[in-house]
Amino acid sequence: MRAKLGDVELALEAESLERVEGGIRLLGKEVRVYPPFPARAFFRHGWQSWSLTAWVDLKEAKRPLLPKERRPQADDSFLLESSAWWGSGVGALKGPDGKVLLLGALGVGARVRGEEDLLLGRYAEGEGEWFLAYGEEAEVFAAYSRLLPGRLPGRPPRVFCTWYSHYTGISEALLLALLEEIGDYPFEVFQVDDGWQRALGDWEANEKFPRGMAFLAEAIRRKGLRPGLWLAPFLVTADSPLYRKRPEWVLRDQEGRPVPAGFNWGKPLLALDAGKEEVLEFAVELLRKAIGWGYDYLKLDFLYAAALPGAEGERRYREALGRLRQAAEGAYLLFCGAPVLASLGLADGLRVGPDVAPYWDNEDRSHFLADPTGPGLRNALRASLHRLWLSENVHVDPDVAYFRTRFNLLRPEEMRLQEGLAYLTRFKATSDPPSWLLPEERARLLAFLSQEVPVRRLGPYRLQVGEEVLDYACVL
Ligand code: 9PG
């Protein structure tokens, strides 16, 4: 069939089509749209928070990958393994005049493939709905975003997160000292990250937290802050006590082998099977326990584990996270390492890129291992910039901003780029202990937390933040 979109006419294959605000709604398990131009670039949307999300050159061959068993599960493996360019849920082609043809799924569990003369959308299972639009980049993405679940009520938070300064080296004494230090700064949340638990799956305070997690939450509250806690509810490793006790809870393939769930902390990761009622009850109880200790801001990490292997698991994921959302009513849920489109409507906040790090790029990993998902400011900025259109659907978390020059290889201009995204999304977080900061850096952190600065988008890669114009073209 043929359809008219704005000033162009194009050919497409779908079961049915209907005009809607800003574009066309299509039905079908698989739909094909033939662009009225030879496409220059493909908007490749990564599956989860850490996955590559950017405009890619369709002529550029996809490059070799890390060996499977060492790969961080930072994307839907189907997307990585295909020799064609595929994205998760949404894809778009850019024509010679810069106009964009977008095809986006309106349900979960879909992938979109881009070629010079084709956009192909396919649901992993069952029939599905699609949205098709043509026009200026910002407009077609905005029109798509309006058809996705809307933001939950509430404002994005101002967070002190322990990860990007102390990593797993946290302890009760260190955090109590940090709480004293940050007392003069208007943070709202003090979020304890990875390093407090006994093991993955064993979510009790370890020996570095001798008075327990409820005691720490109380100390945080006494400082006028909201206690936040990191959890990875669906992750275990082969040496987790939980795995030894409940090997049948682990997600397995048809041959009964555990499904690889990534590689981190120097070991292979395993996923709990979120399709099992006992696993859901375990995860619900875990959230209730953390809330019972006094933490009502939860960073739920490595959530892709509940959706493996990829698009096929997104319905299971949505049901599972729906249960957690219900159990944690009233708590702020920040989803991380999470399938992006399948999280909308459930998450308060959502990480939209890989981790920042106090350096621009690890070129060994980015270039020689062809992995654009590793920690580093460049990778983080690139994915976040290409997901800002989700701002109406969730609090977009671009990850923490840096103010310190101590223990940091970033140049101040590079740090400003991250700060700019926080002003835009209003999700303001840092891990910099004030004692690491020079007096002018402290002043900048204080201003960051206390001011709202007007941000204007001058173009896809340029922002005006207050008086300053920031150019993000260097991330491309
Ligand atoms: C704690 C950290 C922090 C951080 C999270 C997450 O293997 N990987 O690809 C991989 C990616 C990110 C990552 C860890 C591993 O970091 O994003 O903010 O909470 O966990 O361990």
PDB file of C-alpha atoms in Angstrom, residues 142-324:
ATOM      1  CA  ALA A 142       8.300  14.196  20.065  1.00  0.00           C
ATOM      2  CA  ALA A 143       5.252  12.786  18.270  1.00  0.00           C
ATOM      3  CA  TYR A 144       6.409   9.232  19.049  1.00  0.00           C
ATOM      4  CA  SER A 145       7.120  10.063  22.681  1.00  0.00           C
ATOM      5  CA  ARG A 146       3.556  11.409  23.094  1.00  0.00           C
ATOM      6  CA  LEU A 147       2.181   7.960  22.237  1.00  0.00           C
ATOM      7  CA  LEU A 148       4.332   6.161  24.835  1.00  0.00           C
ATOM      8  CA  PRO A 149       3.465   5.967  28.571  1.00  0.00           C
ATOM      9  CA  GLY A 150       3.743   9.314  30.369  1.00  0.00           C
ATOM     10  CA  ARG A 151       5.971  10.345  33.258  1.00  0.00           C
ATOM     11  CA  LEU A 152       4.968   9.370  36.779  1.00  0.00           C
ATOM     12  CA  PRO A 153       4.176  12.295  39.097  1.00  0.00           C
ATOM     13  CA  GLY A 154       7.018  13.987  40.975  1.00  0.00           C
ATOM     14  CA  ARG A 155      10.174  15.937  40.252  1.00  0.00           C
ATOM     15  CA  PRO A 156      13.623  14.622  39.354  1.00  0.00           C
ATOM     16  CA  PRO A 157      15.817  14.397  42.469  1.00  0.00           C
ATOM     17  CA  ARG A 158      19.146  15.891  43.581  1.00  0.00           C
ATOM     18  CA  VAL A 159      21.293  12.942  44.521  1.00  0.00           C
ATOM     19  CA  PHE A 160      24.578  12.224  46.190  1.00  0.00           C
ATOM     20  CA  CYS A 161      25.540   8.784  44.866  1.00  0.00           C
ATOM     21  CA  THR A 162      28.494   6.933  46.405  1.00  0.00           C
ATOM     22  CA  TRP A 163      29.564   5.046  43.279  1.00  0.00           C
ATOM     23  CA  TYR A 164      31.770   7.350  41.208  1.00  0.00           C
ATOM     24  CA  SER A 165      34.099   8.282  44.048  1.00  0.00           C
ATOM     25  CA  HIS A 166      34.329   5.268  46.343  1.00  0.00           C
ATOM     26  CA  TYR A 167      33.030   2.451  44.136  1.00  0.00           C
ATOM     27  CA  THR A 168      32.718  -0.751  46.219  1.00  0.00           C
ATOM     28  CA  GLY A 169      35.110   0.660  48.862  1.00  0.00           C
ATOM     29  CA  ILE A 170      32.287   2.033  51.015  1.00  0.00           C
ATOM     30  CA  SER A 171      31.784   1.355  54.715  1.00  0.00           C
ATOM     31  CA  GLU A 172      29.557   2.603  57.510  1.00  0.00           C
ATOM     32  CA  ALA A 173      32.288   4.844  58.914  1.00  0.00           C
ATOM     33  CA  LEU A 174      33.104   6.313  55.502  1.00  0.00           C
ATOM     34  CA  LEU A 175      29.470   7.039  54.704  1.00  0.00           C
ATOM     35  CA  LEU A 176      28.841   8.635  58.098  1.00  0.00           C
ATOM     36  CA  ALA A 177      31.824  10.910  57.436  1.00  0.00           C
ATOM     37  CA  LEU A 178      30.526  11.689  53.934  1.00  0.00           C
ATOM     38  CA  LEU A 179      27.138  12.600  55.386  1.00  0.00           C
ATOM     39  CA  GLU A 180      28.846  15.160  57.615  1.00  0.00           C
ATOM     40  CA  GLU A 181      30.708  16.565  54.631  1.00  0.00           C
ATOM     41  CA  ILE A 182      27.747  17.059  52.363  1.00  0.00           C
ATOM     42  CA  GLY A 183      25.609  18.596  55.107  1.00  0.00           C
ATOM     43  CA  ASP A 184      25.933  22.128  53.738  1.00  0.00           C
ATOM     44  CA  TYR A 185      24.795  21.214  50.236  1.00  0.00           C
ATOM     45  CA  PRO A 186      21.140  20.998  49.195  1.00  0.00           C
ATOM     46  CA  PHE A 187      21.023  17.325  48.218  1.00  0.00           C
ATOM     47  CA  GLU A 188      17.714  15.506  48.623  1.00  0.00           C
ATOM     48  CA  VAL A 189      18.853  11.897  48.386  1.00  0.00           C
ATOM     49  CA  PHE A 190      21.891  10.115  49.775  1.00  0.00           C
ATOM     50  CA  GLN A 191      22.162   6.964  47.695  1.00  0.00           C
ATOM     51  CA  VAL A 192      24.302   4.056  48.865  1.00  0.00           C
ATOM     52  CA  ASP A 193      25.556   2.212  45.803  1.00  0.00           C
ATOM     53  CA  ASP A 194      27.134  -1.216  45.267  1.00  0.00           C
ATOM     54  CA  GLY A 195      29.421  -2.398  48.092  1.00  0.00           C
ATOM     55  CA  TRP A 196      27.067  -2.724  51.101  1.00  0.00           C
ATOM     56  CA  GLN A 197      25.670  -6.207  50.394  1.00  0.00           C
ATOM     57  CA  ARG A 198      27.092  -9.605  51.329  1.00  0.00           C
ATOM     58  CA  ALA A 199      26.807 -10.984  47.789  1.00  0.00           C
ATOM     59  CA  LEU A 200      24.571 -10.773  44.764  1.00  0.00           C
ATOM     60  CA  GLY A 201      21.365 -12.447  45.877  1.00  0.00           C
ATOM     61  CA  ASP A 202      22.396 -12.089  49.534  1.00  0.00           C
ATOM     62  CA  TRP A 203      21.015  -8.645  50.276  1.00  0.00           C
ATOM     63  CA  GLU A 204      22.103  -8.180  53.866  1.00  0.00           C
ATOM     64  CA  ALA A 205      24.653  -5.716  55.197  1.00  0.00           C
ATOM     65  CA  ASN A 206      28.211  -7.018  54.965  1.00  0.00           C
ATOM     66  CA  GLU A 207      30.848  -6.724  57.703  1.00  0.00           C
ATOM     67  CA  LYS A 208      31.699  -3.149  56.640  1.00  0.00           C
ATOM     68  CA  PHE A 209      28.258  -2.089  57.898  1.00  0.00           C
ATOM     69  CA  PRO A 210      28.369  -3.474  61.452  1.00  0.00           C
ATOM     70  CA  ARG A 211      25.257  -1.663  62.694  1.00  0.00           C
ATOM     71  CA  GLY A 212      23.198  -2.732  59.676  1.00  0.00           C
ATOM     72  CA  MET A 213      21.354  -0.931  56.915  1.00  0.00           C
ATOM     73  CA  ALA A 214      18.428   0.358  59.013  1.00  0.00           C
ATOM     74  CA  PHE A 215      20.897   2.144  61.279  1.00  0.00           C
ATOM     75  CA  LEU A 216      22.491   3.834  58.267  1.00  0.00           C
ATOM     76  CA  ALA A 217      19.114   4.859  56.834  1.00  0.00           C
ATOM     77  CA  GLU A 218      18.259   6.450  60.158  1.00  0.00           C
ATOM     78  CA  ALA A 219      21.565   8.355  60.153  1.00  0.00           C
ATOM     79  CA  ILE A 220      20.801   9.610  56.623  1.00  0.00           C
ATOM     80  CA  ARG A 221      17.311  10.711  57.642  1.00  0.00           C
ATOM     81  CA  ARG A 222      18.632  12.551  60.690  1.00  0.00           C
ATOM     82  CA  LYS A 223      20.649  14.650  58.250  1.00  0.00           C
ATOM     83  CA  GLY A 224      17.435  15.609  56.497  1.00  0.00           C
ATOM     84  CA  LEU A 225      18.117  13.393  53.477  1.00  0.00           C
ATOM     85  CA  ARG A 226      16.163  10.648  51.807  1.00  0.00           C
ATOM     86  CA  PRO A 227      17.963   7.284  52.051  1.00  0.00           C
ATOM     87  CA  GLY A 228      18.681   5.599  48.718  1.00  0.00           C
ATOM     88  CA  LEU A 229      19.962   2.078  48.100  1.00  0.00           C
ATOM     89  CA  TRP A 230      21.385   0.150  45.146  1.00  0.00           C
ATOM     90  CA  LEU A 231      19.995  -3.312  44.401  1.00  0.00           C
ATOM     91  CA  ALA A 232      20.374  -5.754  41.526  1.00  0.00           C
ATOM     92  CA  PRO A 233      17.329  -7.920  42.277  1.00  0.00           C
ATOM     93  CA  PHE A 234      17.621 -10.325  39.333  1.00  0.00           C
ATOM     94  CA  LEU A 235      21.366 -11.000  39.377  1.00  0.00           C
ATOM     95  CA  VAL A 236      23.437 -13.795  40.922  1.00  0.00           C
ATOM     96  CA  THR A 237      26.840 -15.380  40.270  1.00  0.00           C
ATOM     97  CA  ALA A 238      27.876 -19.030  40.469  1.00  0.00           C
ATOM     98  CA  ASP A 239      29.342 -18.402  43.950  1.00  0.00           C
ATOM     99  CA  SER A 240      26.242 -16.624  45.347  1.00  0.00           C
ATOM    100  CA  PRO A 241      24.747 -18.529  48.279  1.00  0.00           C
ATOM    101  CA  LEU A 242      21.356 -17.980  46.648  1.00  0.00           C
ATOM    102  CA  TYR A 243      22.474 -19.805  43.531  1.00  0.00           C
ATOM    103  CA  ARG A 244      23.631 -22.765  45.590  1.00  0.00           C
ATOM    104  CA  LYS A 245      20.399 -22.809  47.533  1.00  0.00           C
ATOM    105  CA  ARG A 246      18.047 -22.278  44.580  1.00  0.00           C
ATOM    106  CA  PRO A 247      19.771 -23.357  41.352  1.00  0.00           C
ATOM    107  CA  GLU A 248      16.321 -23.875  39.820  1.00  0.00           C
ATOM    108  CA  TRP A 249      15.640 -20.119  40.015  1.00  0.00           C
ATOM    109  CA  VAL A 250      18.296 -19.323  37.440  1.00  0.00           C
ATOM    110  CA  LEU A 251      17.226 -18.479  33.897  1.00  0.00           C
ATOM    111  CA  ARG A 252      18.191 -21.333  31.569  1.00  0.00           C
ATOM    112  CA  ASP A 253      18.079 -22.025  27.861  1.00  0.00           C
ATOM    113  CA  GLN A 254      16.267 -24.962  26.249  1.00  0.00           C
ATOM    114  CA  GLU A 255      19.188 -27.285  26.993  1.00  0.00           C
ATOM    115  CA  GLY A 256      19.060 -26.315  30.660  1.00  0.00           C
ATOM    116  CA  ARG A 257      22.253 -24.258  30.603  1.00  0.00           C
ATOM    117  CA  PRO A 258      22.243 -20.952  32.507  1.00  0.00           C
ATOM    118  CA  VAL A 259      21.708 -18.012  30.106  1.00  0.00           C
ATOM    119  CA  PRO A 260      24.799 -15.741  30.140  1.00  0.00           C
ATOM    120  CA  ALA A 261      23.818 -12.481  31.817  1.00  0.00           C
ATOM    121  CA  GLY A 262      27.017 -10.507  31.320  1.00  0.00           C
ATOM    122  CA  PHE A 263      30.424 -10.279  32.913  1.00  0.00           C
ATOM    123  CA  ASN A 264      31.299  -7.977  35.819  1.00  0.00           C
ATOM    124  CA  TRP A 265      33.161  -7.987  39.160  1.00  0.00           C
ATOM    125  CA  GLY A 266      35.581 -10.348  37.404  1.00  0.00           C
ATOM    126  CA  LYS A 267      33.056 -13.127  36.895  1.00  0.00           C
ATOM    127  CA  PRO A 268      30.233 -14.302  34.659  1.00  0.00           C
ATOM    128  CA  LEU A 269      26.782 -13.146  35.745  1.00  0.00           C
ATOM    129  CA  LEU A 270      23.623 -15.233  35.924  1.00  0.00           C
ATOM    130  CA  ALA A 271      20.011 -14.078  35.823  1.00  0.00           C
ATOM    131  CA  LEU A 272      17.123 -15.080  38.042  1.00  0.00           C
ATOM    132  CA  ASP A 273      14.152 -16.235  35.981  1.00  0.00           C
ATOM    133  CA  ALA A 274      11.600 -13.423  36.360  1.00  0.00           C
ATOM    134  CA  GLY A 275       8.954 -15.708  34.860  1.00  0.00           C
ATOM    135  CA  LYS A 276       8.965 -17.801  38.049  1.00  0.00           C
ATOM    136  CA  GLU A 277       6.556 -16.843  40.802  1.00  0.00           C
ATOM    137  CA  GLU A 278       9.101 -17.667  43.554  1.00  0.00           C
ATOM    138  CA  VAL A 279      11.618 -15.329  41.971  1.00  0.00           C
ATOM    139  CA  LEU A 280       9.056 -12.525  41.815  1.00  0.00           C
ATOM    140  CA  GLU A 281       8.174 -13.100  45.460  1.00  0.00           C
ATOM    141  CA  PHE A 282      11.865 -12.995  46.351  1.00  0.00           C
ATOM    142  CA  ALA A 283      12.283  -9.683  44.467  1.00  0.00           C
ATOM    143  CA  VAL A 284       9.130  -8.189  46.008  1.00  0.00           C
ATOM    144  CA  GLU A 285      10.316  -9.205  49.489  1.00  0.00           C
ATOM    145  CA  LEU A 286      13.712  -7.668  48.792  1.00  0.00           C
ATOM    146  CA  LEU A 287      12.172  -4.302  47.912  1.00  0.00           C
ATOM    147  CA  ARG A 288       9.890  -4.474  50.961  1.00  0.00           C
ATOM    148  CA  LYS A 289      12.903  -5.238  53.151  1.00  0.00           C
ATOM    149  CA  ALA A 290      14.871  -2.259  51.800  1.00  0.00           C
ATOM    150  CA  ILE A 291      11.846   0.005  52.257  1.00  0.00           C
ATOM    151  CA  GLY A 292      11.387  -1.424  55.751  1.00  0.00           C
ATOM    152  CA  TRP A 293      14.981  -0.462  56.590  1.00  0.00           C
ATOM    153  CA  GLY A 294      14.061   3.100  55.615  1.00  0.00           C
ATOM    154  CA  TYR A 295      15.242   3.375  52.010  1.00  0.00           C
ATOM    155  CA  ASP A 296      12.535   4.792  49.791  1.00  0.00           C
ATOM    156  CA  TYR A 297      14.745   5.691  46.840  1.00  0.00           C
ATOM    157  CA  LEU A 298      15.872   2.506  45.138  1.00  0.00           C
ATOM    158  CA  LYS A 299      18.337   2.219  42.286  1.00  0.00           C
ATOM    159  CA  LEU A 300      17.326  -1.066  40.659  1.00  0.00           C
ATOM    160  CA  ASP A 301      20.266  -2.091  38.536  1.00  0.00           C
ATOM    161  CA  PHE A 302      21.069  -4.762  35.939  1.00  0.00           C
ATOM    162  CA  LEU A 303      17.351  -5.012  35.259  1.00  0.00           C
ATOM    163  CA  TYR A 304      17.959  -6.411  31.769  1.00  0.00           C
ATOM    164  CA  ALA A 305      18.556  -9.728  33.578  1.00  0.00           C
ATOM    165  CA  ALA A 306      14.775  -9.982  33.996  1.00  0.00           C
ATOM    166  CA  ALA A 307      14.256  -9.645  30.234  1.00  0.00           C
ATOM    167  CA  LEU A 308      16.955 -11.842  28.695  1.00  0.00           C
ATOM    168  CA  PRO A 309      17.646 -12.754  25.987  1.00  0.00           C
ATOM    169  CA  GLY A 310      16.262  -9.486  24.552  1.00  0.00           C
ATOM    170  CA  ALA A 311      13.030  -8.416  22.877  1.00  0.00           C
ATOM    171  CA  GLU A 312      11.655 -11.931  23.551  1.00  0.00           C
ATOM    172  CA  GLY A 313      11.779 -11.305  27.295  1.00  0.00           C
ATOM    173  CA  GLU A 314      10.229  -7.859  27.434  1.00  0.00           C
ATOM    174  CA  ARG A 315       6.697  -9.011  28.307  1.00  0.00           C
ATOM    175  CA  ARG A 316       8.031 -11.087  31.181  1.00  0.00           C
ATOM    176  CA  TYR A 317      10.081  -8.058  32.228  1.00  0.00           C
ATOM    177  CA  ARG A 318       7.097  -5.738  32.206  1.00  0.00           C
ATOM    178  CA  GLU A 319       5.030  -8.055  34.327  1.00  0.00           C
ATOM    179  CA  ALA A 320       7.847  -8.557  36.786  1.00  0.00           C
ATOM    180  CA  LEU A 321       8.660  -4.871  37.106  1.00  0.00           C
ATOM    181  CA  GLY A 322       4.952  -4.086  37.325  1.00  0.00           C
ATOM    182  CA  ARG A 323       4.862  -6.278  40.444  1.00  0.00           C
ATOM    183  CA  LEU A 324       7.876  -4.487  41.915  1.00  0.00           C
TER     184      LEU A 324
END
